[in-house]
Coordinates of C-alpha atoms and ligand atoms in Angstrom, one line a residue:
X1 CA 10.8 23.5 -34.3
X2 CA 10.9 22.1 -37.9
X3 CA 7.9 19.5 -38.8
X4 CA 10.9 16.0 -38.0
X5 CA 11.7 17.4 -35.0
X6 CA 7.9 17.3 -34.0
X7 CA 7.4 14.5 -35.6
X8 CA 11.0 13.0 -33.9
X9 CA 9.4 14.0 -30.5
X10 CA 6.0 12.6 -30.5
X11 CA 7.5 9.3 -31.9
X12 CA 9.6 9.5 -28.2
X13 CA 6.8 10.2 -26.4
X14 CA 5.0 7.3 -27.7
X15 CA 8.0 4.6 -27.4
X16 CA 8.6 5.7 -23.6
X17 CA 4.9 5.6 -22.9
X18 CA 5.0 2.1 -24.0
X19 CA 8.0 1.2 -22.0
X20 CA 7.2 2.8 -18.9
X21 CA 3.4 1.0 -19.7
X22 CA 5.3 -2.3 -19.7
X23 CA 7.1 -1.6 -16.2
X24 CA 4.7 -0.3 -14.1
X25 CA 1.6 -2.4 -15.7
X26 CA -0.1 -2.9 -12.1
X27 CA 0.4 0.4 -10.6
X28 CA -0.6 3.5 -10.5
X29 CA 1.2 6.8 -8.9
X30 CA -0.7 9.9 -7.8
X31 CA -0.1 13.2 -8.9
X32 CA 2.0 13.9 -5.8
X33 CA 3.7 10.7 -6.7
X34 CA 4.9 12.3 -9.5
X35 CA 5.7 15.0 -7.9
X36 CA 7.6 13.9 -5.0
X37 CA 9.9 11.4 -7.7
X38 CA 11.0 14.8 -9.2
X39 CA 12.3 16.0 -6.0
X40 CA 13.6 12.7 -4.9
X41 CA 15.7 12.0 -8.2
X42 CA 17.5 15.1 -7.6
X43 CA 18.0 14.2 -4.0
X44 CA 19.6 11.1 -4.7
X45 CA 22.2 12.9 -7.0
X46 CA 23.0 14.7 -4.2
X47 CA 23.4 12.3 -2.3
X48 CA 25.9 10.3 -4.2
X49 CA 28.1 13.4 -4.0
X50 CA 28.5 12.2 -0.1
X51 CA 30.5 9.5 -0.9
X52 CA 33.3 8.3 -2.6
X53 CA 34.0 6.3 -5.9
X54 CA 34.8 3.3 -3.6
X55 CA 30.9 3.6 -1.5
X56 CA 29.6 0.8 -4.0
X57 CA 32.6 -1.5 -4.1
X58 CA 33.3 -4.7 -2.3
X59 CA 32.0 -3.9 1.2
X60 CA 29.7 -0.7 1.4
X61 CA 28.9 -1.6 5.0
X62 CA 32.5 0.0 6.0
X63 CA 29.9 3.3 5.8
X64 CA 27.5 1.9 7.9
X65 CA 27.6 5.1 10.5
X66 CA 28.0 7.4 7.6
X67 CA 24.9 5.9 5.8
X68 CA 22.8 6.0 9.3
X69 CA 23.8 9.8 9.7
X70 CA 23.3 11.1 5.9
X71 CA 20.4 13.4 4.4
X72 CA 18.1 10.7 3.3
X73 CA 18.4 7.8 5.9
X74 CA 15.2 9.0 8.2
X75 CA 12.9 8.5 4.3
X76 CA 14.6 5.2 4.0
X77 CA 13.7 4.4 7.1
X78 CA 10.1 5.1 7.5
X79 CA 9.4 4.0 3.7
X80 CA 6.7 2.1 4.0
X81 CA 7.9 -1.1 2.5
X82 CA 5.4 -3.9 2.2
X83 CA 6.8 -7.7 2.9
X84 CA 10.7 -9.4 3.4
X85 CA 9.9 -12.1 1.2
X86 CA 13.3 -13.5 1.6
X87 CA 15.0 -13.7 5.2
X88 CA 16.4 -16.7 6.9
X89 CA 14.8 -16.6 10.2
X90 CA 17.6 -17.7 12.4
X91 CA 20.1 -14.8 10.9
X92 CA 18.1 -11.8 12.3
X93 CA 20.2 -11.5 15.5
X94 CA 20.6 -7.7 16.9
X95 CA 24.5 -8.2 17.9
X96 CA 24.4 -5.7 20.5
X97 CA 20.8 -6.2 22.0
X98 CA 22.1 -9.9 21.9
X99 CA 25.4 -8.9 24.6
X100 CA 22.7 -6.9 26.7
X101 CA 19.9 -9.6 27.3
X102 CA 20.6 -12.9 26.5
X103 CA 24.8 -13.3 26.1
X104 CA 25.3 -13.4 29.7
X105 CA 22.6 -15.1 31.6
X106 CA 23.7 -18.4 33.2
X107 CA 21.9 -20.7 30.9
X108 CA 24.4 -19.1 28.2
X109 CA 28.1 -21.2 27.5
X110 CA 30.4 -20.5 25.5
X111 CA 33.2 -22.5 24.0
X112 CA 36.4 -20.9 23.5
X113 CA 38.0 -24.2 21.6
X114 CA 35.5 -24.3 18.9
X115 CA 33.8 -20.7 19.2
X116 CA 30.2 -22.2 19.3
X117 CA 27.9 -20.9 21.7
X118 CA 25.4 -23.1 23.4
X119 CA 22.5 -23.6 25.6
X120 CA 23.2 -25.1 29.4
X121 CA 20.2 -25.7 32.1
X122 CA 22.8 -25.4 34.7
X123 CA 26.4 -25.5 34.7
X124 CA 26.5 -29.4 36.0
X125 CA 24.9 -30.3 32.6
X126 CA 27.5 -28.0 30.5
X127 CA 29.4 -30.0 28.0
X128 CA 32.8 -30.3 28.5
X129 CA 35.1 -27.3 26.9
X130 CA 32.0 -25.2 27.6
X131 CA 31.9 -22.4 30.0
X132 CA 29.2 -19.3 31.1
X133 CA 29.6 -16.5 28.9
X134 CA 29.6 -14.6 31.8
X135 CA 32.3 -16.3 34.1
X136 CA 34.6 -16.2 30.9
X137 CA 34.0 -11.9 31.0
X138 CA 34.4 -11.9 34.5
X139 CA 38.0 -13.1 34.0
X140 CA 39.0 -10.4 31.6
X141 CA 41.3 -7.4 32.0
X142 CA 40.1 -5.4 29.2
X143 CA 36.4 -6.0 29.5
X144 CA 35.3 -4.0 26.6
X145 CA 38.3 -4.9 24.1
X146 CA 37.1 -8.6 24.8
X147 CA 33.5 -7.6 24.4
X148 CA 34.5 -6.2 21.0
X149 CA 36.3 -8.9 19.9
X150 CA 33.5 -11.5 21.3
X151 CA 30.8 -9.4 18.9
X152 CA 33.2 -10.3 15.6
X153 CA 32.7 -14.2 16.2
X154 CA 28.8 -13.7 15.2
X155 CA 28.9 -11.2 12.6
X156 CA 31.0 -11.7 8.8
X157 CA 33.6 -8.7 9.7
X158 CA 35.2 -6.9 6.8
X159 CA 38.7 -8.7 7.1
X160 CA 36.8 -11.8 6.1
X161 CA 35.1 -10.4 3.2
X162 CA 38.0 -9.0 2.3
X163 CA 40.8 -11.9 2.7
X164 CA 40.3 -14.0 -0.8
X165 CA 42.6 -16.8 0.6
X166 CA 39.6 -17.8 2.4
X167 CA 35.8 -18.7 0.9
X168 CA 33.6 -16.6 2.5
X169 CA 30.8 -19.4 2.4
X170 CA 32.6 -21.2 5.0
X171 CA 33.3 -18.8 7.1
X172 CA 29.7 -17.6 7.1
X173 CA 28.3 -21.2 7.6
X174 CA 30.5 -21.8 10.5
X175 CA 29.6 -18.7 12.2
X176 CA 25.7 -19.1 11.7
X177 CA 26.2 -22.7 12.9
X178 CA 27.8 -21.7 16.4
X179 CA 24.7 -19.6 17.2
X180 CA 22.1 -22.4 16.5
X181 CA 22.4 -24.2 19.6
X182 CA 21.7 -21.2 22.1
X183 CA 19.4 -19.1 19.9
X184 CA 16.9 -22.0 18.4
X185 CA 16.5 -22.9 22.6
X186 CA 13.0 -21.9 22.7
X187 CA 13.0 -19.5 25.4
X188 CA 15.9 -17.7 24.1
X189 CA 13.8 -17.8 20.4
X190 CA 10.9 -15.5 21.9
X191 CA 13.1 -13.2 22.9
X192 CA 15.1 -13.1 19.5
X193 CA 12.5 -12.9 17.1
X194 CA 10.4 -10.6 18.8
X195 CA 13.5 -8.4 18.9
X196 CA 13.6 -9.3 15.2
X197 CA 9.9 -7.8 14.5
X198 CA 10.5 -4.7 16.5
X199 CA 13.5 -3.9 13.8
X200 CA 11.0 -4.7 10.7
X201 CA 8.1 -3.6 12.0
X202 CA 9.5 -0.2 13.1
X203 CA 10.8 0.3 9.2
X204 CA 7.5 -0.7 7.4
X205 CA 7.4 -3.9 7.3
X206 CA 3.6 -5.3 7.6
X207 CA 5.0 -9.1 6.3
X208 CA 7.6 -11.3 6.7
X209 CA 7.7 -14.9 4.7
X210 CA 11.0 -16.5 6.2
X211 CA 12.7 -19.8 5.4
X212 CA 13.3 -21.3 8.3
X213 CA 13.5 -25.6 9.0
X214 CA 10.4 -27.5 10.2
X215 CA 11.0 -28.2 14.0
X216 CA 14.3 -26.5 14.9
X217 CA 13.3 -25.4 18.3
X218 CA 14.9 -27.5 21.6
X219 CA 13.7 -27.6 25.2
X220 CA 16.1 -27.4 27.9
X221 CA 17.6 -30.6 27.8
X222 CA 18.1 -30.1 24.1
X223 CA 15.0 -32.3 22.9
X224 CA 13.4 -31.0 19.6
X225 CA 9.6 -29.8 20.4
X226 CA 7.2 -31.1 18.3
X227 CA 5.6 -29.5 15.9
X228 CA 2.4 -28.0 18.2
X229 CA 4.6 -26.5 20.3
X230 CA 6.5 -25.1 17.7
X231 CA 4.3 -23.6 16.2
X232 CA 2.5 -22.5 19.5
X233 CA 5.6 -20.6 20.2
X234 CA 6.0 -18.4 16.7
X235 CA 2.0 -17.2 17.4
X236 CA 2.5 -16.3 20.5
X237 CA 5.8 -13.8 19.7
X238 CA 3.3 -12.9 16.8
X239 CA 0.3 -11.9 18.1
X240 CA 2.3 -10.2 20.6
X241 CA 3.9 -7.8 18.3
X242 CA 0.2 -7.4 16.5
X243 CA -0.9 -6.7 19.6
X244 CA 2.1 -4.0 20.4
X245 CA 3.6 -2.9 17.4
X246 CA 1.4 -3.3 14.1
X247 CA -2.1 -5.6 14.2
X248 CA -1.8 -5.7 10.3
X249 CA 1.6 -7.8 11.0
X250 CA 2.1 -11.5 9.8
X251 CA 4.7 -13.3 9.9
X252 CA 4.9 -17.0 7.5
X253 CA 7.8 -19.8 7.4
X254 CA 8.7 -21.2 3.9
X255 CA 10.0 -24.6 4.7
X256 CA 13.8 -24.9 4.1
X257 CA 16.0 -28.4 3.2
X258 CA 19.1 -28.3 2.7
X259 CA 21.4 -28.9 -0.5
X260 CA 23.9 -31.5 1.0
X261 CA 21.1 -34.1 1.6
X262 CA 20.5 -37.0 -0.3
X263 CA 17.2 -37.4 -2.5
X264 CA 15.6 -39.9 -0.1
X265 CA 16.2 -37.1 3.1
X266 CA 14.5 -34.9 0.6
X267 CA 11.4 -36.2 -0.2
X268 CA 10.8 -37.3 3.6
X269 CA 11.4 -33.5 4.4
X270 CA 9.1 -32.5 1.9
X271 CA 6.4 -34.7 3.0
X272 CA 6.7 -33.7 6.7
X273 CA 6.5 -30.0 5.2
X274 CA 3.3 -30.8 3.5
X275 CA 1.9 -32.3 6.1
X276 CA 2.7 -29.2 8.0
X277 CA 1.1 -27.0 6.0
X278 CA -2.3 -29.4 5.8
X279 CA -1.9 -28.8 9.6
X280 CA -1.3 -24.7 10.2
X281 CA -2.2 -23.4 6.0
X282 CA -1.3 -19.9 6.9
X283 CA 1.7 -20.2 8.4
X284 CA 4.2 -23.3 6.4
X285 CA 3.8 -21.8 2.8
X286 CA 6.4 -23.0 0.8
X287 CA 9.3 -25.0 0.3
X288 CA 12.8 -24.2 -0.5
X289 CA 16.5 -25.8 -0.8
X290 CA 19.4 -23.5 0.9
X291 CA 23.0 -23.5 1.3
X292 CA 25.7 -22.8 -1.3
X293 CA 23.9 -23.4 -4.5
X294 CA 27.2 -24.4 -6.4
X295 CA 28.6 -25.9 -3.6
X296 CA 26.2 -29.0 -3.7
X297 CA 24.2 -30.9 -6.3
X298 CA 22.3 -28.6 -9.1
X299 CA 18.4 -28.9 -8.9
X300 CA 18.2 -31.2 -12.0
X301 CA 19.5 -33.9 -9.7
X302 CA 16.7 -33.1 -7.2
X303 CA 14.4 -33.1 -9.8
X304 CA 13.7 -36.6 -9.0
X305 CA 12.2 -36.0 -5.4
X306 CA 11.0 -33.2 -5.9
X307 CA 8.7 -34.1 -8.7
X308 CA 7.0 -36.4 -6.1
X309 CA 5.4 -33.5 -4.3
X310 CA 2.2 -33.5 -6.7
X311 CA 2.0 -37.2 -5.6
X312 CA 2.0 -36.3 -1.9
X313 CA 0.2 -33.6 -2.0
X314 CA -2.7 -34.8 -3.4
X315 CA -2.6 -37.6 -0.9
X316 CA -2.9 -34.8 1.8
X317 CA -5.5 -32.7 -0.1
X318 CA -3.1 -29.6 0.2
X319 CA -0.2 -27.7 -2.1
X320 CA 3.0 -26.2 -1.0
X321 CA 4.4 -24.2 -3.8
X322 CA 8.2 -24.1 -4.0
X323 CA 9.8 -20.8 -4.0
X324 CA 13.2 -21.6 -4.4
X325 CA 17.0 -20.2 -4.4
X326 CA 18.5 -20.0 -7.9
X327 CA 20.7 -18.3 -9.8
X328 CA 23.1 -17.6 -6.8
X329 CA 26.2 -18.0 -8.9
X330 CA 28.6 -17.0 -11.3
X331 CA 29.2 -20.1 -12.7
X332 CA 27.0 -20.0 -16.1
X333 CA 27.7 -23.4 -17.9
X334 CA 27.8 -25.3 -14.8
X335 CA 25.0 -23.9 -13.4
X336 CA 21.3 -23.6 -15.3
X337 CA 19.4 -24.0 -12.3
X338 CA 16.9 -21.4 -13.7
X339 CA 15.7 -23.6 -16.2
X340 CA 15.1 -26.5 -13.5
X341 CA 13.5 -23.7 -11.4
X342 CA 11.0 -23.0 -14.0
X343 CA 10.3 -26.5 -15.0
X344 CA 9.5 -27.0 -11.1
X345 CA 7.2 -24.5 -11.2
X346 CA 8.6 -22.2 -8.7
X347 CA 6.5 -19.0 -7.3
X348 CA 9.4 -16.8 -6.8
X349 CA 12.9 -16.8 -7.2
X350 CA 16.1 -16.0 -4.4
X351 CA 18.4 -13.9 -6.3
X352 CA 18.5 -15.1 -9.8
X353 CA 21.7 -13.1 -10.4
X354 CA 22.7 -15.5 -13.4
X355 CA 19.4 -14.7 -14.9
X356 CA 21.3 -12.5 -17.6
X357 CA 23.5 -14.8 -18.5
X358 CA 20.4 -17.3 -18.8
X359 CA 18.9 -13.9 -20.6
X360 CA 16.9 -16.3 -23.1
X361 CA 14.6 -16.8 -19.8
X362 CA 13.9 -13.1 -18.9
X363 CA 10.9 -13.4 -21.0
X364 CA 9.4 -16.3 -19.1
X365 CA 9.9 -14.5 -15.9
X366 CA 8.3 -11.9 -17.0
X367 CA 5.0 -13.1 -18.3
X368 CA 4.8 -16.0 -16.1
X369 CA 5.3 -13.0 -13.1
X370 CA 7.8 -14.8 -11.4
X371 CA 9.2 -12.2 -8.7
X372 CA 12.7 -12.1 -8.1
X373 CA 14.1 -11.5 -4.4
X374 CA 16.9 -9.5 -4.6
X375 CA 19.3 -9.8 -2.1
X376 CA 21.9 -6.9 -3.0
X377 CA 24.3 -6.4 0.2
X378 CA 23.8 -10.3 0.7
X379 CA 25.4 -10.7 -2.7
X380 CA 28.1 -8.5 -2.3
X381 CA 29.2 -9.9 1.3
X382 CA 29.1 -13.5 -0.3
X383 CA 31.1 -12.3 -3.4
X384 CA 29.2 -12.3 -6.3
X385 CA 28.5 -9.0 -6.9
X386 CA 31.5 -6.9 -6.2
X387 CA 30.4 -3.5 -6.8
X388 CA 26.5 -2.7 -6.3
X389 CA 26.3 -0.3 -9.3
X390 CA 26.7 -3.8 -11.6
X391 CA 23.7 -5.6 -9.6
X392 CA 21.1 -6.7 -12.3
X393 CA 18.3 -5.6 -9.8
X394 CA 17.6 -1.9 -12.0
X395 CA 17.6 -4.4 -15.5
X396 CA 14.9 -6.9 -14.1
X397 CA 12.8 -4.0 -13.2
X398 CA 13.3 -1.7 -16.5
X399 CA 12.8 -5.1 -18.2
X400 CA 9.3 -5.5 -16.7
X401 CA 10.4 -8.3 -14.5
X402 CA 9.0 -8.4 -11.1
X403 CA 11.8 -7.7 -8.4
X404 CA 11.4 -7.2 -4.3
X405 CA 14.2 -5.7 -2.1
X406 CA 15.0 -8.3 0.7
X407 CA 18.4 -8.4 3.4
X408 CA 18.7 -12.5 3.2
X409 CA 21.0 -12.2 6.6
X410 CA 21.1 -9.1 8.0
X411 CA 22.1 -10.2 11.8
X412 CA 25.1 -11.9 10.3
X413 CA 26.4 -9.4 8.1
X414 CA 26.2 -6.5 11.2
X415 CA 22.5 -5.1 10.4
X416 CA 19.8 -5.0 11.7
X417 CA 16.5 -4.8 9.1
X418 CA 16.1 -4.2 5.8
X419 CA 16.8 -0.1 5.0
X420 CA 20.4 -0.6 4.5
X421 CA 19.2 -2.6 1.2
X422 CA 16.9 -0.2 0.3
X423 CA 19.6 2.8 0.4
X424 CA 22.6 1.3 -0.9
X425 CA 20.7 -0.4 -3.9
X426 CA 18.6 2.7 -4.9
X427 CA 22.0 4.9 -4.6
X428 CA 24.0 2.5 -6.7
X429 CA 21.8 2.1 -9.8
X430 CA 20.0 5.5 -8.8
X431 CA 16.7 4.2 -8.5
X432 CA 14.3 6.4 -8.0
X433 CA 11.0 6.8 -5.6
X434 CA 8.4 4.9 -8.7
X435 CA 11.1 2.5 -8.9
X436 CA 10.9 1.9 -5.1
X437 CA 7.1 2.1 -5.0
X438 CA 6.9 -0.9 -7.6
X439 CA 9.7 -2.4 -5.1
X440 CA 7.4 -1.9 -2.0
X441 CA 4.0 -3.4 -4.5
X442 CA 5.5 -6.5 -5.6
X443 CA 6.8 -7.3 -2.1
X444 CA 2.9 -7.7 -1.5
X445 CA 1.4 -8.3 -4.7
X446 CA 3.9 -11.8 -4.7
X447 CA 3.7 -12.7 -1.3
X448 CA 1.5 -15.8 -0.5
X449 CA -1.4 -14.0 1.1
X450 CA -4.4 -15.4 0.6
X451 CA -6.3 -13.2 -2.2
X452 CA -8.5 -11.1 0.4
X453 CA -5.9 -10.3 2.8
X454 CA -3.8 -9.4 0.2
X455 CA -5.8 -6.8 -1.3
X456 CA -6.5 -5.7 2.2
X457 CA -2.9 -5.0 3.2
X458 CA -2.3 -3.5 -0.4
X459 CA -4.9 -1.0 0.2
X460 CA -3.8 -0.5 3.7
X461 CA 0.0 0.4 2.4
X462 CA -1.2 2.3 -0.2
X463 CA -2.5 4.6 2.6
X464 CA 0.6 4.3 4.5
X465 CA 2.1 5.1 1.5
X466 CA 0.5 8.2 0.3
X467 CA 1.0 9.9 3.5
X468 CA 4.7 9.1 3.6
X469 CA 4.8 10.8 -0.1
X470 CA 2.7 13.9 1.3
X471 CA 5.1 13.8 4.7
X472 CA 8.3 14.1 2.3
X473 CA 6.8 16.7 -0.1
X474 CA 6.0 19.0 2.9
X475 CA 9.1 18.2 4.4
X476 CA 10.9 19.1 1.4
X477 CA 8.9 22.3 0.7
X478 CA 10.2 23.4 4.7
X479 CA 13.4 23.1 3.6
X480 CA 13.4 24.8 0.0
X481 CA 11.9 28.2 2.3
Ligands
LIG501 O1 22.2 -16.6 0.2 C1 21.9 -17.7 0.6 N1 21.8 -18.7 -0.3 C2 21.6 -20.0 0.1 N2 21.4 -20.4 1.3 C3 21.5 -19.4 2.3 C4 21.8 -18.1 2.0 N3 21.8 -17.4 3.1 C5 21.6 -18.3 4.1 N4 21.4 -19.5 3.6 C6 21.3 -20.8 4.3 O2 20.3 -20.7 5.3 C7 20.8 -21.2 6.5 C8 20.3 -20.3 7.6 O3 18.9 -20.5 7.7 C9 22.3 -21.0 6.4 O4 23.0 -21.9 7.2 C10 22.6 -21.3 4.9 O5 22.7 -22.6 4.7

């Protein structure tokens, strides 16, 4: 080698040190680490080979059963992941568990007129045009072809993705809607989220931060609960799935509004959140705006309510930082919600897709540590990223920009948990397993943990961790002999 190329080589060495320096500054990877990302970027090579050109394109859940049954699912699976820092809590529902437990007991109706499903103490209270689930089956010749159809009314279904006559938002909204007035009865919400939990918790999840609104629960005569019982009800499904499935579990609620109310509706929301959070500080811990994010007013115009949470807050003696959608849109003149975001002070971000066309802020993201929650199957299903191997998710992260992977609504797009996510995204912009491992950190490192318990979960998943990395380099070493 001839004194430039040396010299050409070393200069290399240094410029990638820096970069991968920049990247990874608050982690570290062990030896085996290393090792096991050697094996595992050839693996995923491999495993692109298993599909075709069209896997990454417009709906990748048509290989749903392909993706459960391939090579690298089962590491996928028992990744230990960290947090969901972005989940809406009432779009978690297992479709089929839902049919076996709760779709046909008698306090379930059904109407057929409007498609929405609802609550009923007994069938003399049932609302007109509403009928048991069950009686409705019990009329059917072909059981199982109606069961099949039934299944489609809760679930985005590939026709819809697929049909651009018709905006997917509404068809989503409408479907999410119908479930509200069964699944939020409180009875029937024990049963769902604890069913939720076993999914997450199962696929190494130790955290979930959810938005979710402030008193959604009913009783049985359809009569909101207040807040105590609320909140009564989420620690008990808790600390049962500490007690059975993982005692380092949490589980946290992010305080949702919504985008179509007016500024007054806001504020008053906000306060009630606040107040919330002075009440129960480690479970409301945050506030958010949801819905279509160009399909309503942009977040300057909320600016003024918004701006009044210092003002509340310090008559309550408590903060609730916003962590709020943005970004959600292809729209890039229309929409600079990222700059409002920032101005506002926001802890995280939902999506931020049109952060690099708003590139001039990747720099404040960065240093100001502002983690991203991607959302990538969510983003295709809702159309704005058609093909996953064009997600920005791999450009935040090489750019030093904190990103977690996160399902947004896995019940309503078919899934269950977050590993489809995981596997689709890291195939598509062939992330590899350091790439993942930051994934996994920042889903902690930027959750809203209190300081101590943070550091204690980081060092429990760093155990976790290592022995997954150890488990797959063994594994692998099996299967080289
Ligand atoms: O990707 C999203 N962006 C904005 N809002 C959303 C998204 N997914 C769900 N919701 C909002 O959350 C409610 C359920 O809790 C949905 O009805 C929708 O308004």
């Amino acid at each position: 080698m001839s004194a430039a190329d040396i010299a050409y080589k070393s200069k290399k060495e240094a410029l990638m040190n820096k970069i991968t320096k920049r990247k990874y500054e608050e982690l570290e990877f062990t030896c085996e680490d290393e090792e096991a990302n050697e094996v595992f970027r050839k693996l995923i090579i491999k495993e692109k080979e298993g599909y075709p050109e069209e896997f990454y394109q417009i709906y990748t859940l048509r290989h749903k059963e392909q993706i459960e049954k391939s090579n690298l699912w089962k590491y996928f699976y028992k990744m230990p992941k960290g947090s969901i820092l972005h989940l809406h809590f009432d779009t978690c529902n297992d479709i089929d568990w839902f049919f076996e437990t709760l779709a046909f007991l008698d306090t379930t109706f059904f109407n057929p007129e409007t498609n929405t499903f609802k609550y009923f103490k007994s069938k003399e209270a049932a609302e007109k045009g509403f009928e048991r689930l069950s009686e409705i089956r019990d009329k059917q010749e072909n059981k199982e072809e109606w069961l099949k159809n039934i299944k489609t009314r809760l679930i985005v279904i590939e026709d819809e993705v697929t049909d651009m006559t018709r905006h997917t938002w509404d068809i989503f909204e409408t479907k999410i809607q119908a479930m509200w007035q069964l699944i939020l009865h409180k009875d029937y919400f024990k049963q769902y989220l604890y069913r939720t939990f076993e999914h997450f918790i199962k696929e190494g999840i130790y955290r979930i931060e959810a938005r979710a609104f402030l008193q959604s629960l009913f009783d049985d005569d359809h009569k909101q609960i207040p807040l105590e019982e609320e909140y009564a009800i989420f620690q008990e499904v808790i600390n049962k799935a500490r007690k059975n499935l993982n005692p380092n579990f949490t589980y946290s609620i992010i305080i949702q509004g919504l985008k179509c109310w007016d500024n007054q509706q806001v504020e008053n929301y906000m306060a009630q959140a606040i107040k919330a959070k002075k009440q129960y500080p480690d479970f409301y811990i945050g506030f958010d705006l949801v819905q279509e994010e160009d399909g309503y007013r942009m977040m300057n115009s909320f600016a003024p309510a918004l701006l009044k949470k210092k003002e509340i807050e310090k008559e309550y003696g408590v903060e609730l930082p916003f962590l709020f959608h943005g970004g959600e849109s292809l729209n890039f003149q229309e929409n600079s919600n990222l700059v409002d975001l920032l101005l506002l002070e926001t802890k995280r971000i939902g999506h931020g897709i049109n952060l690099i066309h708003h590139a001039y802020l990747m720099d404040y993201i960065k240093n100001d540590k502002i983690c991203i929650e991607v959302n990538p199957l969510s983003n295709q299903i809702l159309r704005y990223i058609s093909d996953l191997r064009l997600h920005p998710a791999k450009t935040f992260l090489n750019y030093g920009i904190k990103i977690c992977i996160n399902p947004d609504d896995p019940g309503f797009f078919g899934i269950n948990g977050i590993t489809y996510d995981f596997y689709t995204l890291t195939l598509a912009q062939e992330f590899d397993l350091k790439d993942l491992k930051l994934c996994c950190f920042n889903s902690i490192q930027y959750s809203l943990l209190e300081e101590q318990q943070k550091q204690k979960l980081l060092k429990y998943w760093n155990e976790e961790w290592d022995s997954f990395v150890k488990q797959f380099l063994v594994e692998q070493a099996e299967q080289k002999l």
